[in-house]
JSON list of C-alpha atoms in Angstrom, two decimals:
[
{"chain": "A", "resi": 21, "resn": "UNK", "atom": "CA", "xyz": [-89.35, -92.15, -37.22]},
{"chain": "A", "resi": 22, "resn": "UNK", "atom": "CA", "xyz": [-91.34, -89.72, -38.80]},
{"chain": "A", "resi": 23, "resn": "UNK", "atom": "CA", "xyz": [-90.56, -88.65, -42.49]},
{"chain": "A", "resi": 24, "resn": "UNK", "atom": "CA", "xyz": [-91.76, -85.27, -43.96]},
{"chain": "A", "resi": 25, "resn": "UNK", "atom": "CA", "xyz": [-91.75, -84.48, -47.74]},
{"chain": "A", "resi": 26, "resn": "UNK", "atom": "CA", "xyz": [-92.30, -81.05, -48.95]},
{"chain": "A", "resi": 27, "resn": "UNK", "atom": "CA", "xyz": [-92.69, -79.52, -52.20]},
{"chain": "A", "resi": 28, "resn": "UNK", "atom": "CA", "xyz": [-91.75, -77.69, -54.71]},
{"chain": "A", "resi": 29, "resn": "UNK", "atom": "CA", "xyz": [-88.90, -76.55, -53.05]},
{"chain": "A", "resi": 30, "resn": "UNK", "atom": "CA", "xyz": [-89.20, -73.24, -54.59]},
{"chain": "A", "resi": 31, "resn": "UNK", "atom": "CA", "xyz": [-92.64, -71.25, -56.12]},
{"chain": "A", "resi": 32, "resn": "UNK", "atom": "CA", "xyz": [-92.64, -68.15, -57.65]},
{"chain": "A", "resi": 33, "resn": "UNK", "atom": "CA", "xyz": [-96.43, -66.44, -58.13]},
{"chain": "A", "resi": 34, "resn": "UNK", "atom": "CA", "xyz": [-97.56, -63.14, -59.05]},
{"chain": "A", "resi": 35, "resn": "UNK", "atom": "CA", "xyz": [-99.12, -61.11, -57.12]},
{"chain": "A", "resi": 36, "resn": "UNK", "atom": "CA", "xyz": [-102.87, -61.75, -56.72]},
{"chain": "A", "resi": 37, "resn": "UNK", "atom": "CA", "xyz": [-102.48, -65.01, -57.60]},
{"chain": "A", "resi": 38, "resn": "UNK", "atom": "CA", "xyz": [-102.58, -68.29, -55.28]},
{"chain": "A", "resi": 39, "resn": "UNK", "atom": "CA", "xyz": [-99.84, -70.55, -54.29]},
{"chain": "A", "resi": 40, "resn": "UNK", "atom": "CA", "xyz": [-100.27, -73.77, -52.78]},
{"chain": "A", "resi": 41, "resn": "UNK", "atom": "CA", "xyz": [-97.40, -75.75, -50.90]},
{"chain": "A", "resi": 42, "resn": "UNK", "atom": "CA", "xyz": [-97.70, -79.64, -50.60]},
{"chain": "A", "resi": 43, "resn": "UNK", "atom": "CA", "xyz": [-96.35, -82.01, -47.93]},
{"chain": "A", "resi": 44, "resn": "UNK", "atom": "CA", "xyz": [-96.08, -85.82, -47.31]},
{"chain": "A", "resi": 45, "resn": "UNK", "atom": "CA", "xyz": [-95.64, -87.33, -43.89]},
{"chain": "A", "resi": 46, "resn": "UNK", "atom": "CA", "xyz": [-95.04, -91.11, -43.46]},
{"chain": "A", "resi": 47, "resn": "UNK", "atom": "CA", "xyz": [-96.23, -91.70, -39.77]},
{"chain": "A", "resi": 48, "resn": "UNK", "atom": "CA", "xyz": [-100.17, -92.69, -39.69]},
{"chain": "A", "resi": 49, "resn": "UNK", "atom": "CA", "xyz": [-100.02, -92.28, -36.23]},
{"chain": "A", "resi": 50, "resn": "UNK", "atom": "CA", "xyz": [-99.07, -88.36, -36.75]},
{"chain": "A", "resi": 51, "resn": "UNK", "atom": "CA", "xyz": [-101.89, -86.12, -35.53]},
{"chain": "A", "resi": 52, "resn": "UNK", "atom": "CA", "xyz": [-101.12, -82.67, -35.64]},
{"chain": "A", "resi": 53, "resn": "UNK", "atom": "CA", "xyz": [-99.54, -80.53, -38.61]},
{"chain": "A", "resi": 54, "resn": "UNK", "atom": "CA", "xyz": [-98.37, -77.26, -38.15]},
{"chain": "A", "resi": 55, "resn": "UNK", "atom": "CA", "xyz": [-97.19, -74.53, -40.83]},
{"chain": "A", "resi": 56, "resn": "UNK", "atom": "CA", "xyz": [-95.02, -71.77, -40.41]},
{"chain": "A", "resi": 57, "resn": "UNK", "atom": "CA", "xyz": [-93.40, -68.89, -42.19]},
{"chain": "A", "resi": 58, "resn": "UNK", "atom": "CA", "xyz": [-89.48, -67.66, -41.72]},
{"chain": "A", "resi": 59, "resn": "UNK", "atom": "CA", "xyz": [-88.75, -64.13, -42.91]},
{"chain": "A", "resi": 60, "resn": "UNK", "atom": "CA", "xyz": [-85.43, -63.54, -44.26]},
{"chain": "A", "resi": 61, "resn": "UNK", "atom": "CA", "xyz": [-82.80, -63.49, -41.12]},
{"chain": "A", "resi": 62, "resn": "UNK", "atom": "CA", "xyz": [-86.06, -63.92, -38.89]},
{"chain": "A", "resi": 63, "resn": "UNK", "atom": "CA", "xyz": [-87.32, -66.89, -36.72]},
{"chain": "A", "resi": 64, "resn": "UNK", "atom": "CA", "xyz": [-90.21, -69.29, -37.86]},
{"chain": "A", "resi": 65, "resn": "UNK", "atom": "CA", "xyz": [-93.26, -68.20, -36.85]},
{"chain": "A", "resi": 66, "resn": "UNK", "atom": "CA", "xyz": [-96.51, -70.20, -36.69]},
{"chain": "A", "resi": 67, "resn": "UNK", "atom": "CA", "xyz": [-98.96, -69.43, -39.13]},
{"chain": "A", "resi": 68, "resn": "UNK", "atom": "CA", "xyz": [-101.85, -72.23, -39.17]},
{"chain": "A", "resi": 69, "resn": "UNK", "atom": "CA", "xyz": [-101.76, -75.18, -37.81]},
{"chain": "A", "resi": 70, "resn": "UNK", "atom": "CA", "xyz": [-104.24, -78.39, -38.48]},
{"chain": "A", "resi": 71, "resn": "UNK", "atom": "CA", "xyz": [-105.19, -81.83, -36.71]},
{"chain": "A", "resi": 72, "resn": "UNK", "atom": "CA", "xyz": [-106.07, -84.98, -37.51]},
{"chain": "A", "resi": 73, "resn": "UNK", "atom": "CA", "xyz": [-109.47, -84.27, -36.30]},
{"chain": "A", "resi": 74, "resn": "UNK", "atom": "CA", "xyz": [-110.65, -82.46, -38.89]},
{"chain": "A", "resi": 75, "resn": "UNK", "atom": "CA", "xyz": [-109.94, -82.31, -43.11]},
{"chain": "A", "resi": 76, "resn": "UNK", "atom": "CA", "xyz": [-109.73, -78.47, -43.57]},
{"chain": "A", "resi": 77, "resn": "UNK", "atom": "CA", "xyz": [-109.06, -75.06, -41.91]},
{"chain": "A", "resi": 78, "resn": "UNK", "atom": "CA", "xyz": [-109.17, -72.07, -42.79]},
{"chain": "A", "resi": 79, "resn": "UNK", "atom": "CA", "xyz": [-107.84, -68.28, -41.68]},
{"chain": "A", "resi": 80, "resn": "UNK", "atom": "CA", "xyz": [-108.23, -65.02, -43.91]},
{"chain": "A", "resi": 81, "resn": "UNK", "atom": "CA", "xyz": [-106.00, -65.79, -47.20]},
{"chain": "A", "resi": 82, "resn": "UNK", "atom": "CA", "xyz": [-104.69, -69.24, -45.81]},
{"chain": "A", "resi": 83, "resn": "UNK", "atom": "CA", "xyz": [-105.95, -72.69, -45.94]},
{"chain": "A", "resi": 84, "resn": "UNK", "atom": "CA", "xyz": [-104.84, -76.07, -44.64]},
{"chain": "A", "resi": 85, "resn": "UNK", "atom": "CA", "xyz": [-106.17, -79.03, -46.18]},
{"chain": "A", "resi": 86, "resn": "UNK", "atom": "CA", "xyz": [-105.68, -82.24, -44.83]},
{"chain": "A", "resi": 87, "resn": "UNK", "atom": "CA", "xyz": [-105.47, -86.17, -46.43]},
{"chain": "A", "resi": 88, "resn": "UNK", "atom": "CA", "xyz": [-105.01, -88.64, -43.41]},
{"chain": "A", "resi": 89, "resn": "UNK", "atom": "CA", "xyz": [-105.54, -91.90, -45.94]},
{"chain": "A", "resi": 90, "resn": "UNK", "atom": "CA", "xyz": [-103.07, -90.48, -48.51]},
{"chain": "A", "resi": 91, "resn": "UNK", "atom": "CA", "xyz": [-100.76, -88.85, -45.47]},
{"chain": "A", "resi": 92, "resn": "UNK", "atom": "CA", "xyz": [-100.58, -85.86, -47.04]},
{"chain": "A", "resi": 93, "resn": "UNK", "atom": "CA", "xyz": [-101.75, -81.89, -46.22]},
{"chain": "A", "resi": 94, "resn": "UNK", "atom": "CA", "xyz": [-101.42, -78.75, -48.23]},
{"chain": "A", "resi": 95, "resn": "UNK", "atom": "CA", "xyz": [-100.78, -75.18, -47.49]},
{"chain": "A", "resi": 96, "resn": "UNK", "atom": "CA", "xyz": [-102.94, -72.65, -49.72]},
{"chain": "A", "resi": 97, "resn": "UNK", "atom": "CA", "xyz": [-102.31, -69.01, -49.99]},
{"chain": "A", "resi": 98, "resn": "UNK", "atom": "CA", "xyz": [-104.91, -66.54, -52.19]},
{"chain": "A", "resi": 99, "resn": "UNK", "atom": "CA", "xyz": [-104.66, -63.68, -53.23]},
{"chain": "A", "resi": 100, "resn": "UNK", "atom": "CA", "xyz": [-100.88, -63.01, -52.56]},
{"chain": "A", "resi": 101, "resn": "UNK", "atom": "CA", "xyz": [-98.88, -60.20, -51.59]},
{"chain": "A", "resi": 102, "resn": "UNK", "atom": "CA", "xyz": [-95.32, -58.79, -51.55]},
{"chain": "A", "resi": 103, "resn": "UNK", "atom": "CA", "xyz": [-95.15, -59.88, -47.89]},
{"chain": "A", "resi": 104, "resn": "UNK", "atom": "CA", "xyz": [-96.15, -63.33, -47.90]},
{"chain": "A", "resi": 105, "resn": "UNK", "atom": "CA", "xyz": [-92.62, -63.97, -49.54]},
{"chain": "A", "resi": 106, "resn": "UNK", "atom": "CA", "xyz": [-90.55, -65.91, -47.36]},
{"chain": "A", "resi": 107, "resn": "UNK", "atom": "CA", "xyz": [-89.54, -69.33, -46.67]},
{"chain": "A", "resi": 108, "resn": "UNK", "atom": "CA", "xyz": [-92.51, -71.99, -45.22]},
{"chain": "A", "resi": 109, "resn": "UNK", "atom": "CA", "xyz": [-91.91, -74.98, -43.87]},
{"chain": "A", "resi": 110, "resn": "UNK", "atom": "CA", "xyz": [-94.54, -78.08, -42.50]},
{"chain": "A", "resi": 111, "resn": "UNK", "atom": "CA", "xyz": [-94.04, -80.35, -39.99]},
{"chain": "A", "resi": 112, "resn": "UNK", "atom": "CA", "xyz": [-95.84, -83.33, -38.08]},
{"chain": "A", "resi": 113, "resn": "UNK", "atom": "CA", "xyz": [-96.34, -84.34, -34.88]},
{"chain": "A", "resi": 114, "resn": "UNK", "atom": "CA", "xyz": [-96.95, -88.53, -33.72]},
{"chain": "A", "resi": 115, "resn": "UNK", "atom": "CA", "xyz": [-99.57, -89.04, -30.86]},
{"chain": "A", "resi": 116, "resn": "UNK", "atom": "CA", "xyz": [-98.23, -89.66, -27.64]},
{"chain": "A", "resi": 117, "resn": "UNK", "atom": "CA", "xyz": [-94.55, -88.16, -28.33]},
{"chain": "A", "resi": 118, "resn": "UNK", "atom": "CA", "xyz": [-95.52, -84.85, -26.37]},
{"chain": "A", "resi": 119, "resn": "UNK", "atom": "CA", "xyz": [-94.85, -82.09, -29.50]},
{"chain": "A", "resi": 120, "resn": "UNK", "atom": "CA", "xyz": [-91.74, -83.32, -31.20]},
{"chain": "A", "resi": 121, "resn": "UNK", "atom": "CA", "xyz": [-92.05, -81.82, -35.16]},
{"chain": "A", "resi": 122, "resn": "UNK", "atom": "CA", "xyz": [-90.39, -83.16, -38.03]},
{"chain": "A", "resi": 123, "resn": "UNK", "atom": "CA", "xyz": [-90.19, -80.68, -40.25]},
{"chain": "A", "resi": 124, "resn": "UNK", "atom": "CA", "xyz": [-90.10, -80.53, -43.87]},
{"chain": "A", "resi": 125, "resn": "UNK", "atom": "CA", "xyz": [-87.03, -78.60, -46.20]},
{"chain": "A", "resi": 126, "resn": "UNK", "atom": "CA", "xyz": [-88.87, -76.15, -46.86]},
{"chain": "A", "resi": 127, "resn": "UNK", "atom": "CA", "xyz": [-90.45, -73.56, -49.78]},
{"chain": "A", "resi": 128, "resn": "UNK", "atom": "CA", "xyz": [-89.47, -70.49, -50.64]},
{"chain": "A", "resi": 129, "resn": "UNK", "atom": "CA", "xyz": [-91.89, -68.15, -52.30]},
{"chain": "A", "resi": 130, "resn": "UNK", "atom": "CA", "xyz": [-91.07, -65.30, -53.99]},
{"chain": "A", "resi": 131, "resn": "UNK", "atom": "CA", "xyz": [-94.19, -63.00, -54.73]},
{"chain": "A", "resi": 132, "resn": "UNK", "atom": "CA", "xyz": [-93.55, -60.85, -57.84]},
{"chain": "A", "resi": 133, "resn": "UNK", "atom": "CA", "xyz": [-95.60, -57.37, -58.75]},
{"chain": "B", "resi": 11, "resn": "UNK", "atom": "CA", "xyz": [-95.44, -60.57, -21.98]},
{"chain": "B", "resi": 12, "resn": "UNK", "atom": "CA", "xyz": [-91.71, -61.34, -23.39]},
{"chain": "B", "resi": 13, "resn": "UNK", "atom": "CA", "xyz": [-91.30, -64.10, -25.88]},
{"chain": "B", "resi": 14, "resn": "UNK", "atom": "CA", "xyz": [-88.35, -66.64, -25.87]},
{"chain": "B", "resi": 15, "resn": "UNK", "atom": "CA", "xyz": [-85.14, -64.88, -25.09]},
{"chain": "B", "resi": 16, "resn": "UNK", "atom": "CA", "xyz": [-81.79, -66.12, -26.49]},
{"chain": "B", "resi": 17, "resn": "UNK", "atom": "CA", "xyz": [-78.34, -65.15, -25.92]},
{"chain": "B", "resi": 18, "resn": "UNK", "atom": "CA", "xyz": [-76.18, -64.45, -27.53]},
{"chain": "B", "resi": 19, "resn": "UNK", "atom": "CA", "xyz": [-77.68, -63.53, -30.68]},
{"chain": "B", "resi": 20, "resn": "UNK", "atom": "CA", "xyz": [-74.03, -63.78, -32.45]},
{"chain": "B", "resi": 21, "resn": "UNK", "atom": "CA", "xyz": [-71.12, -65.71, -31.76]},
{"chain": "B", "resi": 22, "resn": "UNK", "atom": "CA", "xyz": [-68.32, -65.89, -33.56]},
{"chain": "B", "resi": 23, "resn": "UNK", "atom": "CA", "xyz": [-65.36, -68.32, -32.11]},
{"chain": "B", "resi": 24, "resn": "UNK", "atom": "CA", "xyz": [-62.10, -70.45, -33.37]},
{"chain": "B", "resi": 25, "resn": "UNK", "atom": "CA", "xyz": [-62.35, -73.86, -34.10]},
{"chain": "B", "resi": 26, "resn": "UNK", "atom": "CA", "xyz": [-61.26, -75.55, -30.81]},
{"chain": "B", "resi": 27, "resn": "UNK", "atom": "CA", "xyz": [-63.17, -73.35, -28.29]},
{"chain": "B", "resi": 28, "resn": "UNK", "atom": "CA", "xyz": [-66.20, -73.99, -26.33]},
{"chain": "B", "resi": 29, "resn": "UNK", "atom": "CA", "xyz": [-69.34, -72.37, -27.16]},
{"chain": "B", "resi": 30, "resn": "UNK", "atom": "CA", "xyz": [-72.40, -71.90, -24.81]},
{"chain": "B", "resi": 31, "resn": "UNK", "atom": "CA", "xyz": [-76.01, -70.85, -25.76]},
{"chain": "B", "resi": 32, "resn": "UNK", "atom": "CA", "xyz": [-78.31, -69.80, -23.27]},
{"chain": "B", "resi": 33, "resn": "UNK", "atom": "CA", "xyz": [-82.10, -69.85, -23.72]},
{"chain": "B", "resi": 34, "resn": "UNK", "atom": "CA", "xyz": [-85.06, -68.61, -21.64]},
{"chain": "B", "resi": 35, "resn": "UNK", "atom": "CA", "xyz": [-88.80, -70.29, -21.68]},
{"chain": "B", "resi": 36, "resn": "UNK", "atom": "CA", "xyz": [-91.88, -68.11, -22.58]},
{"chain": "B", "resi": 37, "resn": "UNK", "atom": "CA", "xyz": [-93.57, -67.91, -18.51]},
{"chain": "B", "resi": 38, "resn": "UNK", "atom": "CA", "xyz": [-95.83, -70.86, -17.54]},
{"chain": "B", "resi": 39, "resn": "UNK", "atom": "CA", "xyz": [-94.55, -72.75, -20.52]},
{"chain": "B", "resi": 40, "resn": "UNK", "atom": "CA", "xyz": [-93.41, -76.13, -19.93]},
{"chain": "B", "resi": 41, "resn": "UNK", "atom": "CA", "xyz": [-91.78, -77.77, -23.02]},
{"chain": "B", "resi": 42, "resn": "UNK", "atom": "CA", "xyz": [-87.99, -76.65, -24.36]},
{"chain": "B", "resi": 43, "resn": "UNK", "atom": "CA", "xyz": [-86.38, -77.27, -27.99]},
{"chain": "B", "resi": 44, "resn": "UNK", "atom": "CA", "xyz": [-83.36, -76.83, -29.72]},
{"chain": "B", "resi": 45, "resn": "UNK", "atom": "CA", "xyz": [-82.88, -76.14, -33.38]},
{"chain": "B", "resi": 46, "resn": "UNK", "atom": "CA", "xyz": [-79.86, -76.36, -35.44]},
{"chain": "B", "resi": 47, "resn": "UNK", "atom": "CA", "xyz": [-80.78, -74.82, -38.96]},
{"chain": "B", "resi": 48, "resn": "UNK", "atom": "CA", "xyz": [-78.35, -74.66, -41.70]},
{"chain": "B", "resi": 49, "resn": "UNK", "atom": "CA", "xyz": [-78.76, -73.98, -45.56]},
{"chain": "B", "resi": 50, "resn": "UNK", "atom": "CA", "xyz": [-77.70, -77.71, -46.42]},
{"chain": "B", "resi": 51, "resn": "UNK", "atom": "CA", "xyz": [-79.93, -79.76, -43.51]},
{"chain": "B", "resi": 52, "resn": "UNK", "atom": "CA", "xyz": [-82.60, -77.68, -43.07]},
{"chain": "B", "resi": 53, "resn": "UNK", "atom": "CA", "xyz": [-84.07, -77.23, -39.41]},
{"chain": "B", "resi": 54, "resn": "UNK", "atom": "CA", "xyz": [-82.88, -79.80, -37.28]},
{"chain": "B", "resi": 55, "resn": "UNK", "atom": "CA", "xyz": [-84.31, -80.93, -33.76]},
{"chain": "B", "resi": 56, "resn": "UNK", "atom": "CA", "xyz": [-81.71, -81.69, -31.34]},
{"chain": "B", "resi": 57, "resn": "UNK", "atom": "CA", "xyz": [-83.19, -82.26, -27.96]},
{"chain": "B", "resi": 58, "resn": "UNK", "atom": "CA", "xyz": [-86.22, -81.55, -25.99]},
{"chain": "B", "resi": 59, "resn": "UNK", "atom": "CA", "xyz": [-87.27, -81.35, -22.54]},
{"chain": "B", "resi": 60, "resn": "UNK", "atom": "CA", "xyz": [-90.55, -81.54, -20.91]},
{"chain": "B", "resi": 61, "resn": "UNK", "atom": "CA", "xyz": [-90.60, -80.70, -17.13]},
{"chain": "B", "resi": 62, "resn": "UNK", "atom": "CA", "xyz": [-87.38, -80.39, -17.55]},
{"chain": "B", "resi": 63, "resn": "UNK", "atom": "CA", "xyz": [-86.55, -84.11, -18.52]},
{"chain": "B", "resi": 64, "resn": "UNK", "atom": "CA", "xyz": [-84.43, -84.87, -21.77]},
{"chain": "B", "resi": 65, "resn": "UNK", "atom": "CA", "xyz": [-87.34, -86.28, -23.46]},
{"chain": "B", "resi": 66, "resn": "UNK", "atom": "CA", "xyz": [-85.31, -87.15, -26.83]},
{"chain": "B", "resi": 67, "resn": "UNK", "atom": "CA", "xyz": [-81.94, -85.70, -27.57]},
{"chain": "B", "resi": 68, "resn": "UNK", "atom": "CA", "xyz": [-81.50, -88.23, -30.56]},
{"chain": "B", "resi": 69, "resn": "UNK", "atom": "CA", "xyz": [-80.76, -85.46, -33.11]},
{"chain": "B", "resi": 70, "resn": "UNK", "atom": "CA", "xyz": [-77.58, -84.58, -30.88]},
{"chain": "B", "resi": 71, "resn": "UNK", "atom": "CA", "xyz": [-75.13, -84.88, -33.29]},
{"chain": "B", "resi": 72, "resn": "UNK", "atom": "CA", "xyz": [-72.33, -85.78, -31.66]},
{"chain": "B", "resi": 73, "resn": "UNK", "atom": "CA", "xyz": [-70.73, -85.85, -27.99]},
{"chain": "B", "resi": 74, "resn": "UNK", "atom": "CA", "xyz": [-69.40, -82.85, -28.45]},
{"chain": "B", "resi": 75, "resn": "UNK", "atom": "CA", "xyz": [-72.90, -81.32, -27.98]},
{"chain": "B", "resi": 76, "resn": "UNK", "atom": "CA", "xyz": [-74.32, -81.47, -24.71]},
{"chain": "B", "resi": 77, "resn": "UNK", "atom": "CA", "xyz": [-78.01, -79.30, -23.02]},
{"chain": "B", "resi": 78, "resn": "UNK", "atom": "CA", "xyz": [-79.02, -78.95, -20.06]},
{"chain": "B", "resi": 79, "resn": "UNK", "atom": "CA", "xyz": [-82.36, -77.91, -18.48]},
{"chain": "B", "resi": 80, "resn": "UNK", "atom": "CA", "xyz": [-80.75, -76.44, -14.58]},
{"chain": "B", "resi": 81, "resn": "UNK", "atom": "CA", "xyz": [-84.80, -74.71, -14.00]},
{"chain": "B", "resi": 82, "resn": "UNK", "atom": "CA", "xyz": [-88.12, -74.80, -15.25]},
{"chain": "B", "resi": 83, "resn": "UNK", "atom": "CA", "xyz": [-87.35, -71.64, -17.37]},
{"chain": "B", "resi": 84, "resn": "UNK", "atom": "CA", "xyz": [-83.82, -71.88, -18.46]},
{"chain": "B", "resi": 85, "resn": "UNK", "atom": "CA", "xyz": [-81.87, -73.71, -20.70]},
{"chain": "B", "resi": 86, "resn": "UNK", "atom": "CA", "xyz": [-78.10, -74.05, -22.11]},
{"chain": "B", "resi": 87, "resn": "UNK", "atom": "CA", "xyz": [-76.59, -75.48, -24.89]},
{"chain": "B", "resi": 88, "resn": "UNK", "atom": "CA", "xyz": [-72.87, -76.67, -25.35]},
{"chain": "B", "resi": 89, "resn": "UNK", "atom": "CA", "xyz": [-70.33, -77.17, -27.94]},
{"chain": "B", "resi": 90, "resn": "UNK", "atom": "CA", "xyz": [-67.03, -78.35, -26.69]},
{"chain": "B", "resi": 91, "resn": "UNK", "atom": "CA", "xyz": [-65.02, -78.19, -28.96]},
{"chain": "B", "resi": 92, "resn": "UNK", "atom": "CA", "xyz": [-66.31, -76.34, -31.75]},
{"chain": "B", "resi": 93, "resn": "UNK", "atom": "CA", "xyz": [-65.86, -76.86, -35.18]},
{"chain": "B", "resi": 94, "resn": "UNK", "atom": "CA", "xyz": [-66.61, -75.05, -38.51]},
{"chain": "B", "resi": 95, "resn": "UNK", "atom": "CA", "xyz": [-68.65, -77.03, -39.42]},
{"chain": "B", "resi": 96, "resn": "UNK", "atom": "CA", "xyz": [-70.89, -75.90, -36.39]},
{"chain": "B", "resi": 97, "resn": "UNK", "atom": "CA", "xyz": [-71.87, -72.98, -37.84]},
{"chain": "B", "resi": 98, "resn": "UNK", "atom": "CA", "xyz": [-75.55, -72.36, -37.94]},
{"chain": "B", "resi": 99, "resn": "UNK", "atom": "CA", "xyz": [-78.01, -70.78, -36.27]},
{"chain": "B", "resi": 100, "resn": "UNK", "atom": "CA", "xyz": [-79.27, -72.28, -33.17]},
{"chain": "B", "resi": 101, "resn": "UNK", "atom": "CA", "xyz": [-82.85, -71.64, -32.07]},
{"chain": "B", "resi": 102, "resn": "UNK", "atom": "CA", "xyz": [-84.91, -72.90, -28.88]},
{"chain": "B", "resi": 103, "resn": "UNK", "atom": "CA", "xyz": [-88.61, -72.91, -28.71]},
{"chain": "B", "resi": 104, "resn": "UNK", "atom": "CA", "xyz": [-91.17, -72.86, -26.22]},
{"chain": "B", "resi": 105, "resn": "UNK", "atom": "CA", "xyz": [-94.16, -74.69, -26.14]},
{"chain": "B", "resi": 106, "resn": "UNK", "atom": "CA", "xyz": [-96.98, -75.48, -23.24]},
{"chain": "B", "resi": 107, "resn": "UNK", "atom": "CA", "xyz": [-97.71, -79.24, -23.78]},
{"chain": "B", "resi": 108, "resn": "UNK", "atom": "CA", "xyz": [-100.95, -80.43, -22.21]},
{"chain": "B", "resi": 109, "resn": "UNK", "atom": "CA", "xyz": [-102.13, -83.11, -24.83]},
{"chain": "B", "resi": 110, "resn": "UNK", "atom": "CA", "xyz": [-100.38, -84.29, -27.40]},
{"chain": "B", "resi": 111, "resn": "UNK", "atom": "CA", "xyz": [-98.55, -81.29, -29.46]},
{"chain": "B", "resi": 112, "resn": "UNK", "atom": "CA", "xyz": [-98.64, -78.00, -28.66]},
{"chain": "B", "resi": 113, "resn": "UNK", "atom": "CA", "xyz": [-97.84, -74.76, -30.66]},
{"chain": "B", "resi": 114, "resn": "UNK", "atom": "CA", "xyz": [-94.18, -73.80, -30.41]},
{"chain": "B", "resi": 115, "resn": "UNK", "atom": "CA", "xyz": [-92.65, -70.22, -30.04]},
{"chain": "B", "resi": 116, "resn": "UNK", "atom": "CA", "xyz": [-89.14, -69.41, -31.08]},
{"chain": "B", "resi": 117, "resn": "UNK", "atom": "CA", "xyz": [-86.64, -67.71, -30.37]},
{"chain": "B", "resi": 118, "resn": "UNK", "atom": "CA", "xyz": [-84.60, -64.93, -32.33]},
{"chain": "B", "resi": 119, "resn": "UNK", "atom": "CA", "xyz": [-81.68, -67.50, -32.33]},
{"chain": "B", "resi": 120, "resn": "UNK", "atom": "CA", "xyz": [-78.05, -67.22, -31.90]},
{"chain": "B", "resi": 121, "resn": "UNK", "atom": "CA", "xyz": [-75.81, -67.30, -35.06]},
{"chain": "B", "resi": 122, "resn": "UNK", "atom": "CA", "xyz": [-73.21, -69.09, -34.54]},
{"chain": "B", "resi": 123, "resn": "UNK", "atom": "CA", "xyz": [-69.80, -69.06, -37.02]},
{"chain": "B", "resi": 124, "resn": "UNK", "atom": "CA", "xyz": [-67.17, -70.82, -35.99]},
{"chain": "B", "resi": 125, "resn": "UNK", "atom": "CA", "xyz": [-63.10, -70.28, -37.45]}
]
């Protein structure tokens, strides 16, 4: 099955600055890689999501870039604030196996003023 | 519109007793899962259903855990018996598969500590 790597397991960035969160998946056949942010005592929520389709997406302060020959796909953040502190995880999806994620341990960023 | 509902959104039971989490689907949606997520293991799949169907329930981690999909919209979750080392909280999501994957809602979860 499906294998998802993520690091580091913990970032801490001042505020303004960028962060960037990196994951390795070990299915080829995996096509669609979503990212999403858990608050503290909250439930993930989805926050940009990417697919195989295409190398790089982008939303506001947030950035997905994606690898398909080295299997791997990055989460960017700029310009960070107090409230993009919380815990992010990525995940991958195979073709053909409807939307079951595997989803990596997880980052936690702390944003400091 | 409402989001994915869960109840309850705390448990708290012995060791021994049987423990049942409901969850309801976002309308029109058509794909259920269920999360275990625990400081040690992270966010776990357990089972999903599409259409209702059991599509995978390979991270089940035992008998003692058993879902069920009775509707279209609603979905349950079992642990009989319980153990402490249950404790976690639960979520389900909700997704609307089409083609291939599909984004998936959650739910506030149930926290679930067991004695």
């Amino acid at each position: 099955g499906e294998n998802v790597e993520q690091h580091p397991s913990t970032l801490s960035v001042q505020e303004g600055d960028s962060a960037v969160i990196k994951c390795t998946y070990s299915d080829s056949a995996s096509n669609y890689f979503p990212w999403y942010k858990q608050e503290l005592g909250k439930r993930p929520q989805l926050i940009i999501d990417i697919r195989s389709n295409v190398g790089e997406k982008k939303d506001q302060r947030i950035a997905v870039t994606l690898n398909k020959t080295a299997k791997h796909f990055s989460l960017h953040i700029t310009e960070t604030q107090p409230e993009d502190s919380a815990v992010y995880f990525c995940a991958a999806s195979p073709t053909g196996t409807a939307s079951k994620l595997t989803f990596g341990t997880g980052t936690r960023l702390q944003v400091t003023l | 519109d409402a989001g994915v509902i869960q109840s309850p959104r705390h448990e708290v039971t012995e060791m021994g007793q049987e423990v049942t989490l409901r969850c309801k689907l976002i309308s029109g949606h058509n794909s259920l899962f269920w999360y275990r997520q625990t400081m040690m293991r992270g966010l776990e799949l357990l089972i999903y259903f599409n259409n209702n169907v059991p599509i995978d329930d390979s991270g089940m981690p035992e008998d003692r855990f058993s879902a069920k999909m009775p509707n279209a919209s609603f979905s349950t979750l079992k642990i009989q018996p319980s153990e402490p080392r249950d404790s976690a909280v639960y979520f389900c999501a909700s997704s609307l598969i089409t083609q291939g994957a599909g984004e998936q809602y959650f739910g506030p979860g149930t926290r679930l500590t067991v004695t």
